[in-house]
Coordinates of C-alpha atoms in Angstrom, one line a residue:
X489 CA 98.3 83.5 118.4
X490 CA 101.5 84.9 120.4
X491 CA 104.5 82.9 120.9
X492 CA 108.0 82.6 118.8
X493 CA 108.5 81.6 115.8
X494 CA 111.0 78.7 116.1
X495 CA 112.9 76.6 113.4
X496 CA 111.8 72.9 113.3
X497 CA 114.2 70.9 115.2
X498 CA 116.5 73.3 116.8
X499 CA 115.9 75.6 119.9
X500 CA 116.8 78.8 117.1
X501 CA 114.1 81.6 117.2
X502 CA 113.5 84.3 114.9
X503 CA 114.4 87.7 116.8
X504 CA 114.8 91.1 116.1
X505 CA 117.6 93.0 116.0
X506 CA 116.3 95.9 118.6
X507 CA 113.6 97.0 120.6
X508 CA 112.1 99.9 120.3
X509 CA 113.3 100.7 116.9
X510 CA 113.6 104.4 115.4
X511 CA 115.3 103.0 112.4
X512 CA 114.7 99.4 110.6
X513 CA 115.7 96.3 112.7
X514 CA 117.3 93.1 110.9
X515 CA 115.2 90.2 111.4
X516 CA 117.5 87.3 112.4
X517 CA 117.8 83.9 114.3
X518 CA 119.2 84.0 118.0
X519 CA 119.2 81.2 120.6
X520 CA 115.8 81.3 123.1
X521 CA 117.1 83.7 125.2
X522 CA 113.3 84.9 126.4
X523 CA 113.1 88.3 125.7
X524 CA 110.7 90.2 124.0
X525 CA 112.6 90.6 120.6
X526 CA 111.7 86.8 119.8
X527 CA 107.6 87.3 120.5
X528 CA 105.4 87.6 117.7
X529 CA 101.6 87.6 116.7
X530 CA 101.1 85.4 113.8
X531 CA 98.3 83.4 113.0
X532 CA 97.3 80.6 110.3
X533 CA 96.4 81.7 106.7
X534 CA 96.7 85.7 105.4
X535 CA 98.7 87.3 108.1
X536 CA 101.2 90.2 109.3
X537 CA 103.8 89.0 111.3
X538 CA 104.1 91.3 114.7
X539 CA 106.5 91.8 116.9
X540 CA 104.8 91.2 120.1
X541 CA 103.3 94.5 121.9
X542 CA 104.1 97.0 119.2
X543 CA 103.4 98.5 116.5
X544 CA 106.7 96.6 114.2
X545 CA 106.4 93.4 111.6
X546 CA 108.4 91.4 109.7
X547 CA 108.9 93.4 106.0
X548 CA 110.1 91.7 102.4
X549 CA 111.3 95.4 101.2
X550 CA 110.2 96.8 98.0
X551 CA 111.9 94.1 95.4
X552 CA 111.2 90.8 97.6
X553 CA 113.3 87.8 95.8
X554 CA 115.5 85.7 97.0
X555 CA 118.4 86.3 98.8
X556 CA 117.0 89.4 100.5
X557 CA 117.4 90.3 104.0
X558 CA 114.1 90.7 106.2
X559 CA 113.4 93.9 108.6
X560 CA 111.7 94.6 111.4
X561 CA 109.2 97.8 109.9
X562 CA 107.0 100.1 111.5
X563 CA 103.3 97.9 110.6
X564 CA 101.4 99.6 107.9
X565 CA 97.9 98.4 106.2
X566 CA 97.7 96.9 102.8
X567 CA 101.2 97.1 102.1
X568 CA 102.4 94.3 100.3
X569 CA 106.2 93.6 101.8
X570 CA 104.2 92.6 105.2
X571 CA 101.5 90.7 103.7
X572 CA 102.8 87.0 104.7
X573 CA 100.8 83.4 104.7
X574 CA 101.1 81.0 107.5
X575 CA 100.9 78.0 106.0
X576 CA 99.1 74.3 107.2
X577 CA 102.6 72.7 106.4
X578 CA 105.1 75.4 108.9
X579 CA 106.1 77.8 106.5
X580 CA 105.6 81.5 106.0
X581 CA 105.4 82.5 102.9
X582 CA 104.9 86.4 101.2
X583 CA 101.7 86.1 100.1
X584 CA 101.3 86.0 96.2
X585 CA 105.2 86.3 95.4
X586 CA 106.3 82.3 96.1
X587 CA 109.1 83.4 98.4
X588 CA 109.2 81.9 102.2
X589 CA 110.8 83.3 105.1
X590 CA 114.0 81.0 105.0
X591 CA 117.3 80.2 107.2
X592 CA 120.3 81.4 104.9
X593 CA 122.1 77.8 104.0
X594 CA 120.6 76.2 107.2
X595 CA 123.0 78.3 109.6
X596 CA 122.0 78.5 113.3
X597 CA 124.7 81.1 114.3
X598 CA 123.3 83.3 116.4
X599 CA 122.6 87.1 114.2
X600 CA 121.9 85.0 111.6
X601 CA 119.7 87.3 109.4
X602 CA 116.9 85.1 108.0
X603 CA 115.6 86.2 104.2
X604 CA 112.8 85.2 101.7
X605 CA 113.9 82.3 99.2
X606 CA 111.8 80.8 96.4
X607 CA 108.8 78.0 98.4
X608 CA 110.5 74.8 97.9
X609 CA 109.0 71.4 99.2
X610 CA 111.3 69.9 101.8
X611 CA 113.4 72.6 102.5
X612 CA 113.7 72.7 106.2
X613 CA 115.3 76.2 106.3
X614 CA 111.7 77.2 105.5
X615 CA 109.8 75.3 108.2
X616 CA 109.0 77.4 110.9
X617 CA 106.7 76.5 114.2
X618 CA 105.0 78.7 117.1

């Protein structure tokens, strides 16, 4: 599936910090602006999440937990940080780990770099749709 990923209720979509990228990007929320920094590949169940039209996806980082700010990572097979799970109920989670690709404290600001945060039922920072 190709699209955005968008936070439920708001017109905020993830984005990445640069295009091409020699260098990690920071993974953050911008306002729909169109471009293709806020196009990704995703799809339901065991997943990478892609940038759209390269060769980059969304990356944990060697000690995932919460708190920690997501990259944009050249795409590599098998590695762990970019293994993600697209979930029936909206969120995408790091598969295994029990951390979800969350909206630090709700904040919409644009540059708003999004990070992984323990699953937690209800939490709309965690609710993501294409």
């Amino acid at each position: 599936m190709t699209g955005s990923a968008l936070l439920v209720n708001s017109l905020s979509r993830l984005e990445s910090q640069s295009i091409p990228m020699a260098t990690p990007a920071s993974a953050w929320t911008y306002d729909c602006n169109g471009t293709n920094a806020q196009k990704w590949v995703i799809a339901r169940g065991s997943t990478k999440v892609k940038l759209a039209g390269t060769n980059f996806c969304l990356d944990a980082g060697s000690t995932p937990g919460n708190g920690i700010g997501m990259k944009i990572w050249q795409c590599y097979d098998n590695l762990p940080a970019q293994q993600w799970y697209f979930t029936n109920d909206n969120r995408i989670a790091l598969e295994g780990r029990g951390l979800c690709l969350d909206l630090p404290n709700g904040v919409l600001t644009n540059s708003n770099q999004v990070q992984t945060w323990q699953c937690t039922d209800g939490n709309n920072n965690q609710v993501w749709t294409i």
